[in-house]
Amino acid sequence: MVDVVGREFMDAAAETLVRRYSVHFDASLVEDRERLLSMGRGARALIVRNRTRIDESLLSRFSDLEAVGRLGVGLDESVVALYEALLGAADGSV
């Protein structure tokens, strides 16, 4: 089982993840959403950049997800609201 799925560019900092967790990194996933969705089962974390659409469809396929990391700047507040609604964290601890 894969702990962390990463798509798009990740720099050398990702090496720490590889030492601690089972990581599947595939830069081509950015072009193939269906393949990304198929990898969701059992993944505990997802690392994305700005080209990845985080929505209910993605979160429902990553049912064991504990964390979403977004590399880059900014965070869409509607995504935070979606996480809270789907994960039941009304206190904002998502």
Short mmCIF file of C-alpha atoms in Angstrom, two decimals:
data_model
loop_
_atom_site.label_atom_id
_atom_site.label_comp_id
_atom_site.label_asym_id
_atom_site.label_seq_id
_atom_site.Cartn_x
_atom_site.Cartn_y
_atom_site.Cartn_z
CA MET A 1 0.00 0.00 0.00
CA VAL A 2 1.22 3.51 -0.82
CA ASP A 3 1.21 6.06 2.01
CA VAL A 4 1.84 9.17 -0.10
CA VAL A 5 0.88 9.97 -3.69
CA GLY A 6 2.63 12.92 -5.33
CA ARG A 7 2.07 14.46 -8.69
CA GLU A 8 3.66 17.37 -10.46
CA PHE A 9 7.10 18.65 -9.54
CA MET A 10 8.57 17.97 -6.09
CA ASP A 11 12.08 19.07 -5.17
CA ALA A 12 14.77 17.45 -3.03
CA ALA A 13 12.73 18.04 0.15
CA ALA A 14 10.62 15.07 -0.94
CA GLU A 15 13.57 12.80 -0.21
CA THR A 16 12.65 12.92 3.48
CA LEU A 17 9.23 11.47 2.67
CA VAL A 18 10.80 8.63 0.72
CA ARG A 19 12.94 7.63 3.69
CA ARG A 20 9.95 7.50 6.06
CA TYR A 21 6.97 6.40 3.97
CA SER A 22 5.95 4.38 0.96
CA VAL A 23 5.79 7.11 -1.69
CA HIS A 24 4.53 6.95 -5.25
CA PHE A 25 5.64 9.99 -7.22
CA ASP A 26 4.68 10.22 -10.87
CA ALA A 27 4.89 13.55 -12.68
CA SER A 28 2.71 12.19 -15.49
CA LEU A 29 -0.28 11.96 -13.13
CA VAL A 30 -0.85 15.67 -13.70
CA GLU A 31 -2.05 14.78 -17.20
CA ASP A 32 -4.14 11.73 -16.22
CA ARG A 33 -6.76 12.46 -13.56
CA GLU A 34 -8.44 9.06 -13.88
CA ARG A 35 -5.17 7.28 -13.13
CA LEU A 36 -4.61 9.60 -10.15
CA LEU A 37 -8.10 8.81 -8.85
CA SER A 38 -7.42 5.09 -9.22
CA MET A 39 -4.47 5.42 -6.82
CA GLY A 40 -6.52 6.86 -3.97
CA ARG A 41 -7.36 3.68 -2.10
CA GLY A 42 -5.17 3.38 0.99
CA ALA A 43 -3.20 6.57 0.39
CA ARG A 44 -2.81 8.57 3.60
CA ALA A 45 -1.46 11.74 1.98
CA LEU A 46 -1.62 13.51 -1.35
CA ILE A 47 0.91 16.10 -2.47
CA VAL A 48 -0.16 18.41 -5.28
CA ARG A 49 0.63 21.70 -6.93
CA ASN A 50 -1.68 24.23 -8.57
CA ARG A 51 -2.77 22.05 -11.52
CA THR A 52 -4.54 19.49 -9.35
CA ARG A 53 -8.25 20.04 -8.80
CA ILE A 54 -9.19 19.07 -5.24
CA ASP A 55 -12.89 18.37 -5.23
CA GLU A 56 -15.45 15.97 -3.80
CA SER A 57 -14.74 13.42 -6.52
CA LEU A 58 -11.04 13.27 -5.64
CA LEU A 59 -11.58 13.23 -1.89
CA SER A 60 -14.15 10.45 -2.13
CA ARG A 61 -11.65 8.24 -4.00
CA PHE A 62 -8.92 9.00 -1.41
CA SER A 63 -11.08 7.74 1.46
CA ASP A 64 -8.13 7.04 3.81
CA LEU A 65 -6.66 10.50 3.30
CA GLU A 66 -5.26 12.19 6.40
CA ALA A 67 -3.45 15.10 4.74
CA VAL A 68 -3.29 17.09 1.53
CA GLY A 69 -0.13 19.07 0.92
CA ARG A 70 -0.13 21.80 -1.68
CA LEU A 71 3.30 22.87 -2.89
CA GLY A 72 3.38 26.52 -3.90
CA VAL A 73 1.53 29.55 -2.64
CA GLY A 74 -2.08 30.24 -1.74
CA LEU A 75 -5.00 28.11 -0.69
CA ASP A 76 -8.50 28.40 -2.07
CA GLU A 77 -10.87 28.91 0.87
CA SER A 78 -13.57 26.90 -0.90
CA VAL A 79 -11.23 23.89 -0.76
CA VAL A 80 -10.88 24.34 3.00
CA ALA A 81 -14.68 24.39 3.30
CA LEU A 82 -14.91 21.23 1.19
CA TYR A 83 -12.36 19.42 3.40
CA GLU A 84 -14.26 20.46 6.50
CA ALA A 85 -17.59 19.32 5.09
CA LEU A 86 -16.32 15.97 3.87
CA LEU A 87 -14.09 15.20 6.82
CA GLY A 88 -16.41 16.52 9.50
CA ALA A 89 -13.93 18.94 11.06
CA ALA A 90 -16.18 21.86 11.82
CA ASP A 91 -13.57 23.23 14.23
CA GLY A 92 -11.24 24.03 11.31
CA SER A 93 -8.59 21.52 12.33
CA VAL A 94 -8.41 20.02 8.84
#
